[in-house]
mmCIF file with all atom_site columns, C-alpha atoms in Angstrom:
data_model
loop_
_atom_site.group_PDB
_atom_site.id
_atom_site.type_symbol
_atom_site.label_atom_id
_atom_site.label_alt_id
_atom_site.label_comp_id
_atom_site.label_asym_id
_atom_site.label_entity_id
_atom_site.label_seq_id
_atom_site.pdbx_PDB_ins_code
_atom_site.Cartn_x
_atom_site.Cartn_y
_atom_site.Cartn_z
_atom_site.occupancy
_atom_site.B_iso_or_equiv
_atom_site.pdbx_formal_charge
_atom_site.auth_seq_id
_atom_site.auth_comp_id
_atom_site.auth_asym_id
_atom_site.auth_atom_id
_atom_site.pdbx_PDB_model_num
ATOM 1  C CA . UNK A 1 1  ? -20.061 -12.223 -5.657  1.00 57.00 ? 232 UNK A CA 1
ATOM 2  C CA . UNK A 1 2  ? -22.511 -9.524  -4.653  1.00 65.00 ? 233 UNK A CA 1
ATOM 3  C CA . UNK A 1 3  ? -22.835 -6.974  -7.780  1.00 73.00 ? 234 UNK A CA 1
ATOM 4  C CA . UNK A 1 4  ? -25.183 -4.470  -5.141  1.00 79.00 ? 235 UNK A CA 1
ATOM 5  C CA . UNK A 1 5  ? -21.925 -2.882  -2.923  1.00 83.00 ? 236 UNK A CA 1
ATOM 6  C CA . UNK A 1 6  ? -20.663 0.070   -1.132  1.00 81.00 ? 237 UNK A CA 1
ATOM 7  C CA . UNK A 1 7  ? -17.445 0.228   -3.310  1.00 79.00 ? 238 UNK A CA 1
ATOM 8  C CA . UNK A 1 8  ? -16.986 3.411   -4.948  1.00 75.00 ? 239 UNK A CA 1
ATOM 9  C CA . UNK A 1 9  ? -18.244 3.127   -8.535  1.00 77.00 ? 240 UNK A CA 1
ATOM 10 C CA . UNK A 1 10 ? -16.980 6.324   -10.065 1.00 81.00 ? 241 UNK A CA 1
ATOM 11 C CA . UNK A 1 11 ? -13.938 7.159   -12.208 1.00 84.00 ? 242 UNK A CA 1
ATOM 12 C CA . UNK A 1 12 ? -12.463 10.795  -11.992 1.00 85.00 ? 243 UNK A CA 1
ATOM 13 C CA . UNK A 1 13 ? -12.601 11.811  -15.766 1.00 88.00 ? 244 UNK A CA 1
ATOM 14 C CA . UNK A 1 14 ? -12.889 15.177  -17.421 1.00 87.00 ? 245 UNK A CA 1
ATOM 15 C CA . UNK A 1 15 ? -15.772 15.760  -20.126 1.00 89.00 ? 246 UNK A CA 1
ATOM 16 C CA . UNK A 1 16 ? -14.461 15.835  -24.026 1.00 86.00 ? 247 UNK A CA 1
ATOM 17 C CA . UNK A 1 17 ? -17.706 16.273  -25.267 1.00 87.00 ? 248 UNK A CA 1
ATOM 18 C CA . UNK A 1 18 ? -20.820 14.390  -27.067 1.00 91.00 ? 249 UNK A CA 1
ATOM 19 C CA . UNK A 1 19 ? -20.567 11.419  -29.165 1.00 89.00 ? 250 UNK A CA 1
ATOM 20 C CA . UNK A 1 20 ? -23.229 12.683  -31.399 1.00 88.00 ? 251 UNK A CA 1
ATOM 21 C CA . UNK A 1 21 ? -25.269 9.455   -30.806 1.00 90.00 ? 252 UNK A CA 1
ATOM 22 C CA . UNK A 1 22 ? -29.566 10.001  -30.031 1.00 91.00 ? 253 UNK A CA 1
ATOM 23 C CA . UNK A 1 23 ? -28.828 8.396   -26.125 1.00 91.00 ? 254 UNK A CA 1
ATOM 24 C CA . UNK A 1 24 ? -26.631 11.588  -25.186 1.00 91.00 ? 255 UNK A CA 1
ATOM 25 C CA . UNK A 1 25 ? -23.874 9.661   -24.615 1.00 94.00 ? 256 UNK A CA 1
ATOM 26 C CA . UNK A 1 26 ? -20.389 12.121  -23.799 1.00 94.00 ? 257 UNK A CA 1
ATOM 27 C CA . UNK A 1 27 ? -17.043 10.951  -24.271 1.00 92.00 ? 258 UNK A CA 1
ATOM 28 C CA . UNK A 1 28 ? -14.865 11.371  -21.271 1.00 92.00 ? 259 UNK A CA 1
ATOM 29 C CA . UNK A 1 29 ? -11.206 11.566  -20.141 1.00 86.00 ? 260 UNK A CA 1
ATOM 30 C CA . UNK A 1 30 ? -10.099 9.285   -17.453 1.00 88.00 ? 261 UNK A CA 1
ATOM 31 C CA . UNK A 1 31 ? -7.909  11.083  -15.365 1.00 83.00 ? 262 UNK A CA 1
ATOM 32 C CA . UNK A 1 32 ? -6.908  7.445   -13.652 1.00 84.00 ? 263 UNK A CA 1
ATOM 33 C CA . UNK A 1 33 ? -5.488  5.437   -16.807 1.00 84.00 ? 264 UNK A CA 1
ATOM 34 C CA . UNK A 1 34 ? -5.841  7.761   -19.519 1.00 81.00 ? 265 UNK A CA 1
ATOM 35 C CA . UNK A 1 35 ? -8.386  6.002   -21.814 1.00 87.00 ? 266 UNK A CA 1
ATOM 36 C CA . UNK A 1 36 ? -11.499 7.161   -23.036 1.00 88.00 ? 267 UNK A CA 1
ATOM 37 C CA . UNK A 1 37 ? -15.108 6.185   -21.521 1.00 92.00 ? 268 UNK A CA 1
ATOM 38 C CA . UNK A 1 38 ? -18.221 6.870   -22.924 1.00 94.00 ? 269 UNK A CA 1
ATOM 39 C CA . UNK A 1 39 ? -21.602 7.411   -20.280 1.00 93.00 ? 270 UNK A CA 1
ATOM 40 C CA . UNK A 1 40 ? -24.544 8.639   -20.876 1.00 92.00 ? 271 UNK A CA 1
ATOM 41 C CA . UNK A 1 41 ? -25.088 9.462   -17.162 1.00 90.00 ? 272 UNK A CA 1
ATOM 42 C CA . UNK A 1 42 ? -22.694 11.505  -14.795 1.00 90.00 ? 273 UNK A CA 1
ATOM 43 C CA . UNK A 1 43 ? -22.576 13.982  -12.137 1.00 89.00 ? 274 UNK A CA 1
ATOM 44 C CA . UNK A 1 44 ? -20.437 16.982  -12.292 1.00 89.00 ? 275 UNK A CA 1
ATOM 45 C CA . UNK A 1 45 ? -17.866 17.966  -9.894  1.00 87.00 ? 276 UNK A CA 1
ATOM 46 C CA . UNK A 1 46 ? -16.079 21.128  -9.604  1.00 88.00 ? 277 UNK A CA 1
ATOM 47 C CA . UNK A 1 47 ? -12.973 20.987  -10.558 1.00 85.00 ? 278 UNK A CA 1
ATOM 48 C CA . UNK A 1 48 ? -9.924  20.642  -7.546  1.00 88.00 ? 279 UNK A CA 1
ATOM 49 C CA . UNK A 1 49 ? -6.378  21.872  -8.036  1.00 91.00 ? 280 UNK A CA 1
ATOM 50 C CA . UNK A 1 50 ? -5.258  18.076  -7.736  1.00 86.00 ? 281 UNK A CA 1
ATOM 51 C CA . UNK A 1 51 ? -7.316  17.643  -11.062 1.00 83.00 ? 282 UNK A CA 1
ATOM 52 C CA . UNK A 1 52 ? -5.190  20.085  -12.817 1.00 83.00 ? 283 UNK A CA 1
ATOM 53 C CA . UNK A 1 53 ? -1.949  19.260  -11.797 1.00 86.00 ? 284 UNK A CA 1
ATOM 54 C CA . UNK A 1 54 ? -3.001  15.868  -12.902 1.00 80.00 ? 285 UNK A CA 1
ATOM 55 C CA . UNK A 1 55 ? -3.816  17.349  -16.353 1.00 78.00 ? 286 UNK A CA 1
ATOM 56 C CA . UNK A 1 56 ? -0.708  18.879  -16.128 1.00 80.00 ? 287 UNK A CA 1
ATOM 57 C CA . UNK A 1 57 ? 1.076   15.993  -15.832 1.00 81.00 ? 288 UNK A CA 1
ATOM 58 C CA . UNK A 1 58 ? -0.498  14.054  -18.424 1.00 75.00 ? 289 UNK A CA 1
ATOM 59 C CA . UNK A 1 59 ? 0.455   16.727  -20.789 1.00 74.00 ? 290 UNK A CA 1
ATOM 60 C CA . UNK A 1 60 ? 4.011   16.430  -19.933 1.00 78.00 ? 291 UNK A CA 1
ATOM 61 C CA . UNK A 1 61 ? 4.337   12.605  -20.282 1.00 78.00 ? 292 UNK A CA 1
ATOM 62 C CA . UNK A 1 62 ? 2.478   13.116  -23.459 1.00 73.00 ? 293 UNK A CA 1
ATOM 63 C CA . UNK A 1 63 ? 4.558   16.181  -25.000 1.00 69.00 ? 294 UNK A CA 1
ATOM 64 C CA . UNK A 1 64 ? 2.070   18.856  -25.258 1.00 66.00 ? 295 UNK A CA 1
ATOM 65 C CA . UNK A 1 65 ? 2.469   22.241  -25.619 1.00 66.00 ? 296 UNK A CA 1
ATOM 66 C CA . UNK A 1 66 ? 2.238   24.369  -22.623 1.00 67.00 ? 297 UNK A CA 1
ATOM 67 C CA . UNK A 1 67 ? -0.953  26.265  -23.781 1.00 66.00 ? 298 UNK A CA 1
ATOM 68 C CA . UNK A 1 68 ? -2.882  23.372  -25.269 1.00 65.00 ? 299 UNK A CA 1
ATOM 69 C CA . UNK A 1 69 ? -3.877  19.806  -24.446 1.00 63.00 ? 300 UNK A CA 1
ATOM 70 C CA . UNK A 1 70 ? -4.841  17.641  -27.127 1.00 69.00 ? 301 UNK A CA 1
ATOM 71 C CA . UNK A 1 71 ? -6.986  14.514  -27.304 1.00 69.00 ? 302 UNK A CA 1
ATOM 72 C CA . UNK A 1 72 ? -6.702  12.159  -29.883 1.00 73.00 ? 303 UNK A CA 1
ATOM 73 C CA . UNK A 1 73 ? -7.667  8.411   -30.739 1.00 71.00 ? 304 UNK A CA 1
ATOM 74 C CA . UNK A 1 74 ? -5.956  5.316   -30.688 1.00 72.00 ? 305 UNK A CA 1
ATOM 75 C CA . UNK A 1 75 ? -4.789  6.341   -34.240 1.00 79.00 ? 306 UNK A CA 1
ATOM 76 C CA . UNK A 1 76 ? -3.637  9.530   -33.034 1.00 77.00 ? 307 UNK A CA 1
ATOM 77 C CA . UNK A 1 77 ? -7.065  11.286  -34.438 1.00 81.00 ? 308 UNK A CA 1
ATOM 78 C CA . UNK A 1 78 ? -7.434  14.215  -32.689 1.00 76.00 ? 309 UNK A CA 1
ATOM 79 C CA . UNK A 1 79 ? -10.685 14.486  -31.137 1.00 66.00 ? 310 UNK A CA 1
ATOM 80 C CA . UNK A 1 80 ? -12.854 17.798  -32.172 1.00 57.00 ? 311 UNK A CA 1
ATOM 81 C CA . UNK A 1 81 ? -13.946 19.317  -28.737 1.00 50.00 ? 312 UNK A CA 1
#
């Protein structure tokens, strides 16, 4: 198997914020599967209406309010943003 290929290596996610750690590593929101990635290298996008509908929708499924959305851990810790 070939590691080195044209297959599309990136994840759309939305930025929660740093870690705190001395690498600069941020904590990010993937927008795919809804778990939470850590990189300390990225490239920012603008973002397209599609990504906020998704958002949107995750909020729904999740029971957010309307005029907040609301990260937490996998022991419902919210994260500080």
């Amino acid at each position: 198997n070939p590691l080195n290929t044209m297959t599309a290596r990136t994840k759309p996610t939305i930025a929660l914020g740093p870690t705190g750690n001395a690498q600069g590593t941020h904590k990010f929101f993937c927008l795919t599967n809804g778990t939470l990635l850590k990189r300390n290298d990225w490239t920012e996008y603008p973002m397209p209406d599609s990504v906020i509908r998704k958002v949107n929708n995750w909020g729904k499924k999740s029971m957010q309010p309307e005029e907040s959305f609301e990260f937490s851990n996998r022991n419902k810790t919210p994260y500080s943003l």
